[in-house]
Amino acid sequence: DELRYDLVVGDAEVTPSYDPHCENGDVTDGCEPVAVISAEKLRDYTEGPAETAAIANVLKNDDRTGQFVIAQEAWDCIWEELIVNGKGLKTVYDRPGFNEDDYNFSEEMLSEMVTELDRLIDKYGGSEWSGKATANRVVELLVEHRALIQVELNEVVSGVRKLRDNDFLGAKERQRRKELKAEENERNGVVDAVPEQKDHSGFFQAMERVLEKMRRGKLRQQSEKNVATESI
């Protein structure tokens, strides 16, 4: 309950905005990505080497980093040592007992995921983006991800995938379970004490105010810098 979606994330409307570094031209070549890499494919034993080569080629073809990239003959070896033999830094996948399939999402949350994926696929699959290899790759990955989410959604709806109280449940599913529990307790004559819920929203609201203050400070500094340059 302490990590309820509506307390931690909330449902407030968020105003879209660009990173100040992109707005102010702080990034040398702009903020458009030069490549799109899939972390899932990087860990895949079949597609991992090709994804590693994609990263290496981007670095190799950049004048700033190309001289530091090791020979292509060693790329597969590096991938095997890091991914297959697990000699790299520890990640969540190295956590004892960790299994992604141990966590389920409710129908409500999965439906929202599919809706958002549809939006992104429609956007980056449109004519405005069709000429960009990076956009095409984004669409490719999102379509694959949507298919997996849809399978999971179908399993939840059909009852093949059973939800538990400690799964990621949306507000509607939590309310449904709460009502069923109350009905069951009423039939059994059980008085269910209502646990006190911790509201973490204040922390995240304060964090948002701090980030907004920092963003405004950077914009002000950049503006003052531009004025000083023009004065010179």
mmCIF file of C-alpha atoms in Angstrom:
data_model
loop_
_atom_site.group_PDB
_atom_site.id
_atom_site.type_symbol
_atom_site.label_atom_id
_atom_site.label_comp_id
_atom_site.label_asym_id
_atom_site.label_seq_id
_atom_site.Cartn_x
_atom_site.Cartn_y
_atom_site.Cartn_z
ATOM 1 C CA ASP A 1 0.000 0.000 0.000
ATOM 2 C CA GLU A 2 2.952 2.347 0.618
ATOM 3 C CA LEU A 3 3.789 2.123 -3.076
ATOM 4 C CA ARG A 4 0.303 2.719 -4.382
ATOM 5 C CA TYR A 5 0.408 4.252 -7.840
ATOM 6 C CA ASP A 6 -1.910 7.135 -6.988
ATOM 7 C CA LEU A 7 0.220 8.134 -3.979
ATOM 8 C CA VAL A 8 3.692 7.757 -5.472
ATOM 9 C CA VAL A 9 3.049 8.708 -9.097
ATOM 10 C CA GLY A 10 -0.329 10.405 -8.964
ATOM 11 C CA ASP A 11 -2.664 11.313 -11.794
ATOM 12 C CA ALA A 12 -1.832 14.993 -12.268
ATOM 13 C CA GLU A 13 -1.437 16.374 -15.776
ATOM 14 C CA VAL A 14 2.228 16.866 -16.660
ATOM 15 C CA THR A 15 3.204 19.685 -18.998
ATOM 16 C CA PRO A 16 5.546 18.392 -21.747
ATOM 17 C CA SER A 17 8.950 20.081 -21.757
ATOM 18 C CA TYR A 18 12.407 19.663 -23.252
ATOM 19 C CA ASP A 19 15.558 19.160 -21.235
ATOM 20 C CA PRO A 20 17.130 22.610 -20.617
ATOM 21 C CA HIS A 21 20.417 21.356 -22.066
ATOM 22 C CA CYS A 22 18.618 20.695 -25.339
ATOM 23 C CA GLU A 23 16.803 24.021 -25.291
ATOM 24 C CA ASN A 24 19.988 25.964 -24.579
ATOM 25 C CA GLY A 25 22.163 24.192 -27.135
ATOM 26 C CA ASP A 26 24.481 22.752 -24.476
ATOM 27 C CA VAL A 27 24.777 19.450 -26.392
ATOM 28 C CA THR A 28 27.305 19.801 -29.220
ATOM 29 C CA ASP A 29 25.415 17.937 -31.932
ATOM 30 C CA GLY A 30 21.935 18.444 -30.567
ATOM 31 C CA CYS A 31 19.735 16.034 -28.637
ATOM 32 C CA GLU A 32 18.600 13.833 -31.509
ATOM 33 C CA PRO A 33 19.778 10.243 -30.908
ATOM 34 C CA VAL A 34 22.379 8.794 -33.256
ATOM 35 C CA ALA A 35 21.249 5.221 -32.548
ATOM 36 C CA VAL A 36 18.561 3.309 -30.666
ATOM 37 C CA ILE A 37 19.761 0.367 -28.597
ATOM 38 C CA SER A 38 17.628 -2.306 -26.964
ATOM 39 C CA ALA A 39 18.786 -3.426 -23.528
ATOM 40 C CA GLU A 40 16.618 -6.543 -23.858
ATOM 41 C CA LYS A 41 18.256 -7.524 -27.133
ATOM 42 C CA LEU A 42 21.690 -6.741 -25.706
ATOM 43 C CA ARG A 43 21.103 -9.438 -23.080
ATOM 44 C CA ASP A 44 19.614 -11.878 -25.578
ATOM 45 C CA TYR A 45 21.937 -14.788 -26.369
ATOM 46 C CA THR A 46 20.976 -14.718 -30.050
ATOM 47 C CA GLU A 47 20.690 -11.001 -30.795
ATOM 48 C CA GLY A 48 23.138 -9.703 -28.190
ATOM 49 C CA PRO A 49 26.295 -9.714 -30.333
ATOM 50 C CA ALA A 50 24.593 -7.700 -33.107
ATOM 51 C CA GLU A 51 23.330 -5.151 -30.571
ATOM 52 C CA THR A 52 26.847 -4.875 -29.159
ATOM 53 C CA ALA A 53 28.196 -4.268 -32.669
ATOM 54 C CA ALA A 54 25.634 -1.491 -33.135
ATOM 55 C CA ILE A 55 26.968 0.294 -30.045
ATOM 56 C CA ALA A 56 30.568 -0.219 -31.070
ATOM 57 C CA ASN A 57 29.980 1.062 -34.603
ATOM 58 C CA VAL A 58 28.445 4.288 -33.341
ATOM 59 C CA LEU A 59 31.466 4.909 -31.132
ATOM 60 C CA LYS A 60 33.926 3.838 -33.832
ATOM 61 C CA ASN A 61 32.434 6.166 -36.420
ATOM 62 C CA ASP A 62 32.620 9.173 -34.094
ATOM 63 C CA ASP A 63 35.866 11.136 -34.428
ATOM 64 C CA ARG A 64 35.850 11.837 -30.702
ATOM 65 C CA THR A 65 35.732 8.184 -29.623
ATOM 66 C CA GLY A 66 36.679 6.079 -32.642
ATOM 67 C CA GLN A 67 40.376 5.898 -31.763
ATOM 68 C CA PHE A 68 39.558 4.315 -28.396
ATOM 69 C CA VAL A 69 37.354 1.478 -29.705
ATOM 70 C CA ILE A 70 38.991 -1.956 -29.606
ATOM 71 C CA ALA A 71 39.285 -4.120 -32.723
ATOM 72 C CA GLN A 72 36.076 -5.595 -34.119
ATOM 73 C CA GLU A 73 37.424 -9.117 -33.631
ATOM 74 C CA ALA A 74 37.101 -8.652 -29.868
ATOM 75 C CA TRP A 75 33.520 -7.339 -29.765
ATOM 76 C CA ASP A 76 31.856 -10.755 -29.541
ATOM 77 C CA CYS A 77 34.345 -11.806 -26.869
ATOM 78 C CA ILE A 78 33.556 -8.739 -24.759
ATOM 79 C CA TRP A 79 29.819 -9.392 -25.067
ATOM 80 C CA GLU A 80 30.223 -13.051 -24.075
ATOM 81 C CA GLU A 81 32.328 -12.198 -21.039
ATOM 82 C CA LEU A 82 29.907 -9.528 -19.832
ATOM 83 C CA ILE A 83 26.557 -11.128 -20.637
ATOM 84 C CA VAL A 84 27.062 -14.879 -20.849
ATOM 85 C CA ASN A 85 29.768 -15.233 -18.205
ATOM 86 C CA GLY A 86 28.459 -12.388 -16.062
ATOM 87 C CA LYS A 87 31.821 -10.695 -15.480
ATOM 88 C CA GLY A 88 30.493 -7.142 -15.754
ATOM 89 C CA LEU A 89 28.947 -4.934 -13.090
ATOM 90 C CA LYS A 90 26.109 -6.458 -11.098
ATOM 91 C CA THR A 91 22.595 -5.611 -12.271
ATOM 92 C CA VAL A 92 19.087 -6.388 -11.075
ATOM 93 C CA TYR A 93 19.281 -9.636 -13.042
ATOM 94 C CA ASP A 94 22.015 -10.841 -10.689
ATOM 95 C CA ARG A 95 19.783 -10.429 -7.631
ATOM 96 C CA PRO A 96 19.329 -13.809 -5.871
ATOM 97 C CA GLY A 97 15.898 -15.229 -6.548
ATOM 98 C CA PHE A 98 15.022 -12.520 -9.081
ATOM 99 C CA ASN A 99 12.571 -13.591 -11.761
ATOM 100 C CA GLU A 100 10.739 -11.126 -13.991
ATOM 101 C CA ASP A 101 7.795 -13.501 -14.262
ATOM 102 C CA ASP A 102 7.199 -13.203 -10.514
ATOM 103 C CA TYR A 103 5.538 -9.817 -11.044
ATOM 104 C CA ASN A 104 2.210 -9.256 -12.774
ATOM 105 C CA PHE A 105 0.237 -6.179 -13.787
ATOM 106 C CA SER A 106 -3.523 -5.769 -13.651
ATOM 107 C CA GLU A 107 -5.754 -5.477 -16.723
ATOM 108 C CA GLU A 108 -6.143 -1.758 -16.100
ATOM 109 C CA MET A 109 -2.397 -1.102 -16.111
ATOM 110 C CA LEU A 110 -1.667 -3.364 -19.077
ATOM 111 C CA SER A 111 -4.422 -1.671 -21.088
ATOM 112 C CA GLU A 112 -2.850 1.718 -20.350
ATOM 113 C CA MET A 113 0.510 0.363 -21.532
ATOM 114 C CA VAL A 114 -0.980 -0.839 -24.814
ATOM 115 C CA THR A 115 -2.713 2.525 -25.318
ATOM 116 C CA GLU A 116 0.551 4.418 -24.798
ATOM 117 C CA LEU A 117 2.470 2.055 -27.065
ATOM 118 C CA ASP A 118 -0.174 2.532 -29.763
ATOM 119 C CA ARG A 119 0.274 6.298 -29.462
ATOM 120 C CA LEU A 120 4.043 6.120 -29.789
ATOM 121 C CA ILE A 121 3.926 3.656 -32.675
ATOM 122 C CA ASP A 122 1.447 5.861 -34.540
ATOM 123 C CA LYS A 123 3.568 8.952 -33.892
ATOM 124 C CA TYR A 124 6.987 7.605 -34.876
ATOM 125 C CA GLY A 125 5.567 5.419 -37.618
ATOM 126 C CA GLY A 126 4.096 8.453 -39.380
ATOM 127 C CA SER A 127 5.393 10.036 -42.578
ATOM 128 C CA GLU A 128 7.203 12.770 -40.653
ATOM 129 C CA TRP A 129 9.556 10.175 -39.125
ATOM 130 C CA SER A 130 9.625 7.441 -41.761
ATOM 131 C CA GLY A 131 12.907 8.670 -43.216
ATOM 132 C CA LYS A 132 14.825 8.347 -39.949
ATOM 133 C CA ALA A 133 16.503 5.030 -39.159
ATOM 134 C CA THR A 134 16.321 5.760 -35.433
ATOM 135 C CA ALA A 135 12.539 6.300 -35.583
ATOM 136 C CA ASN A 136 12.105 3.105 -37.589
ATOM 137 C CA ARG A 137 14.057 1.212 -34.941
ATOM 138 C CA VAL A 138 11.935 2.701 -32.169
ATOM 139 C CA VAL A 139 8.777 1.543 -33.943
ATOM 140 C CA GLU A 140 10.239 -1.910 -34.501
ATOM 141 C CA LEU A 141 11.059 -2.323 -30.813
ATOM 142 C CA LEU A 142 7.754 -0.885 -29.635
ATOM 143 C CA VAL A 143 5.754 -3.202 -31.900
ATOM 144 C CA GLU A 144 7.612 -6.190 -30.456
ATOM 145 C CA HIS A 145 7.027 -4.936 -26.918
ATOM 146 C CA ARG A 146 3.336 -4.286 -27.573
ATOM 147 C CA ALA A 147 2.891 -7.873 -28.770
ATOM 148 C CA LEU A 148 4.348 -9.167 -25.487
ATOM 149 C CA ILE A 149 2.169 -6.833 -23.412
ATOM 150 C CA GLN A 150 -0.913 -7.876 -25.382
ATOM 151 C CA VAL A 151 -0.210 -11.544 -24.657
ATOM 152 C CA GLU A 152 0.104 -10.751 -20.949
ATOM 153 C CA LEU A 153 -3.108 -8.712 -21.060
ATOM 154 C CA ASN A 154 -4.973 -11.577 -22.734
ATOM 155 C CA GLU A 155 -3.727 -13.965 -20.049
ATOM 156 C CA VAL A 156 -4.913 -11.665 -17.242
ATOM 157 C CA VAL A 157 -8.337 -11.125 -18.829
ATOM 158 C CA SER A 158 -8.840 -14.859 -19.457
ATOM 159 C CA GLY A 159 -7.681 -15.805 -15.972
ATOM 160 C CA VAL A 160 -4.708 -17.823 -17.184
ATOM 161 C CA ARG A 161 -2.422 -15.389 -15.342
ATOM 162 C CA LYS A 162 -3.579 -15.095 -11.734
ATOM 163 C CA LEU A 163 -3.085 -11.794 -9.930
ATOM 164 C CA ARG A 164 -1.956 -11.555 -6.312
ATOM 165 C CA ASP A 165 -2.306 -8.754 -3.799
ATOM 166 C CA ASN A 166 1.417 -7.906 -4.060
ATOM 167 C CA ASP A 167 1.323 -7.557 -7.843
ATOM 168 C CA PHE A 168 1.214 -4.176 -9.596
ATOM 169 C CA LEU A 169 -2.497 -3.445 -9.370
ATOM 170 C CA GLY A 170 -4.214 -0.365 -10.709
ATOM 171 C CA ALA A 171 -6.719 1.689 -8.725
ATOM 172 C CA LYS A 172 -9.732 -0.142 -10.200
ATOM 173 C CA GLU A 173 -8.377 -3.602 -9.411
ATOM 174 C CA ARG A 174 -7.411 -2.582 -5.874
ATOM 175 C CA GLN A 175 -10.906 -1.174 -5.301
ATOM 176 C CA ARG A 176 -12.510 -4.322 -6.693
ATOM 177 C CA ARG A 177 -10.445 -6.504 -4.365
ATOM 178 C CA LYS A 178 -11.199 -4.220 -1.442
ATOM 179 C CA GLU A 179 -14.932 -4.538 -2.037
ATOM 180 C CA LEU A 180 -14.726 -8.321 -2.410
ATOM 181 C CA LYS A 181 -12.747 -8.524 0.832
ATOM 182 C CA ALA A 182 -15.298 -6.351 2.628
ATOM 183 C CA GLU A 183 -18.169 -8.542 1.391
ATOM 184 C CA GLU A 184 -16.345 -11.676 2.504
ATOM 185 C CA ASN A 185 -15.652 -10.205 5.956
ATOM 186 C CA GLU A 186 -19.277 -9.130 6.289
ATOM 187 C CA ARG A 187 -20.479 -12.640 5.505
ATOM 188 C CA ASN A 188 -18.049 -14.068 8.058
ATOM 189 C CA GLY A 189 -18.756 -11.423 10.682
ATOM 190 C CA VAL A 190 -15.173 -10.170 10.633
ATOM 191 C CA VAL A 191 -14.402 -6.544 11.397
ATOM 192 C CA ASP A 192 -11.470 -5.529 9.215
ATOM 193 C CA ALA A 193 -9.320 -2.761 10.667
ATOM 194 C CA VAL A 194 -8.379 -0.118 8.116
ATOM 195 C CA PRO A 195 -4.565 0.224 8.072
ATOM 196 C CA GLU A 196 -3.092 3.692 8.097
ATOM 197 C CA GLN A 197 -1.659 4.519 4.698
ATOM 198 C CA LYS A 198 1.435 6.618 4.287
ATOM 199 C CA ASP A 199 1.142 9.466 1.825
ATOM 200 C CA HIS A 200 4.442 9.885 -0.031
ATOM 201 C CA SER A 201 3.103 12.504 -2.411
ATOM 202 C CA GLY A 202 4.647 15.384 -0.430
ATOM 203 C CA PHE A 203 8.141 14.033 -1.025
ATOM 204 C CA PHE A 204 7.692 13.838 -4.779
ATOM 205 C CA GLN A 205 6.003 17.230 -4.947
ATOM 206 C CA ALA A 206 8.941 18.758 -3.051
ATOM 207 C CA MET A 207 11.355 17.023 -5.403
ATOM 208 C CA GLU A 208 9.481 18.421 -8.383
ATOM 209 C CA ARG A 209 9.713 21.948 -6.935
ATOM 210 C CA VAL A 210 13.467 21.563 -6.418
ATOM 211 C CA LEU A 211 13.957 20.323 -9.986
ATOM 212 C CA GLU A 212 11.836 23.172 -11.339
ATOM 213 C CA LYS A 213 13.883 25.685 -9.336
ATOM 214 C CA MET A 214 17.110 24.202 -10.717
ATOM 215 C CA ARG A 215 15.756 24.303 -14.249
ATOM 216 C CA ARG A 216 14.741 27.953 -13.912
ATOM 217 C CA GLY A 217 18.140 28.771 -12.427
ATOM 218 C CA LYS A 218 19.918 27.231 -15.403
ATOM 219 C CA LEU A 219 17.677 29.090 -17.825
ATOM 220 C CA ARG A 220 18.362 32.353 -16.005
ATOM 221 C CA GLN A 221 22.117 31.735 -16.052
ATOM 222 C CA GLN A 222 22.000 30.987 -19.757
ATOM 223 C CA SER A 223 19.977 34.131 -20.391
ATOM 224 C CA GLU A 224 22.454 36.260 -18.429
ATOM 225 C CA LYS A 225 25.305 34.622 -20.308
ATOM 226 C CA ASN A 226 23.684 35.458 -23.653
ATOM 227 C CA VAL A 227 23.114 39.076 -22.574
ATOM 228 C CA ALA A 228 26.769 39.386 -21.486
ATOM 229 C CA THR A 229 27.952 37.966 -24.801
ATOM 230 C CA GLU A 230 25.792 40.390 -26.772
ATOM 231 C CA SER A 231 27.121 43.289 -24.669
ATOM 232 C CA ILE A 232 30.675 42.345 -25.576
#
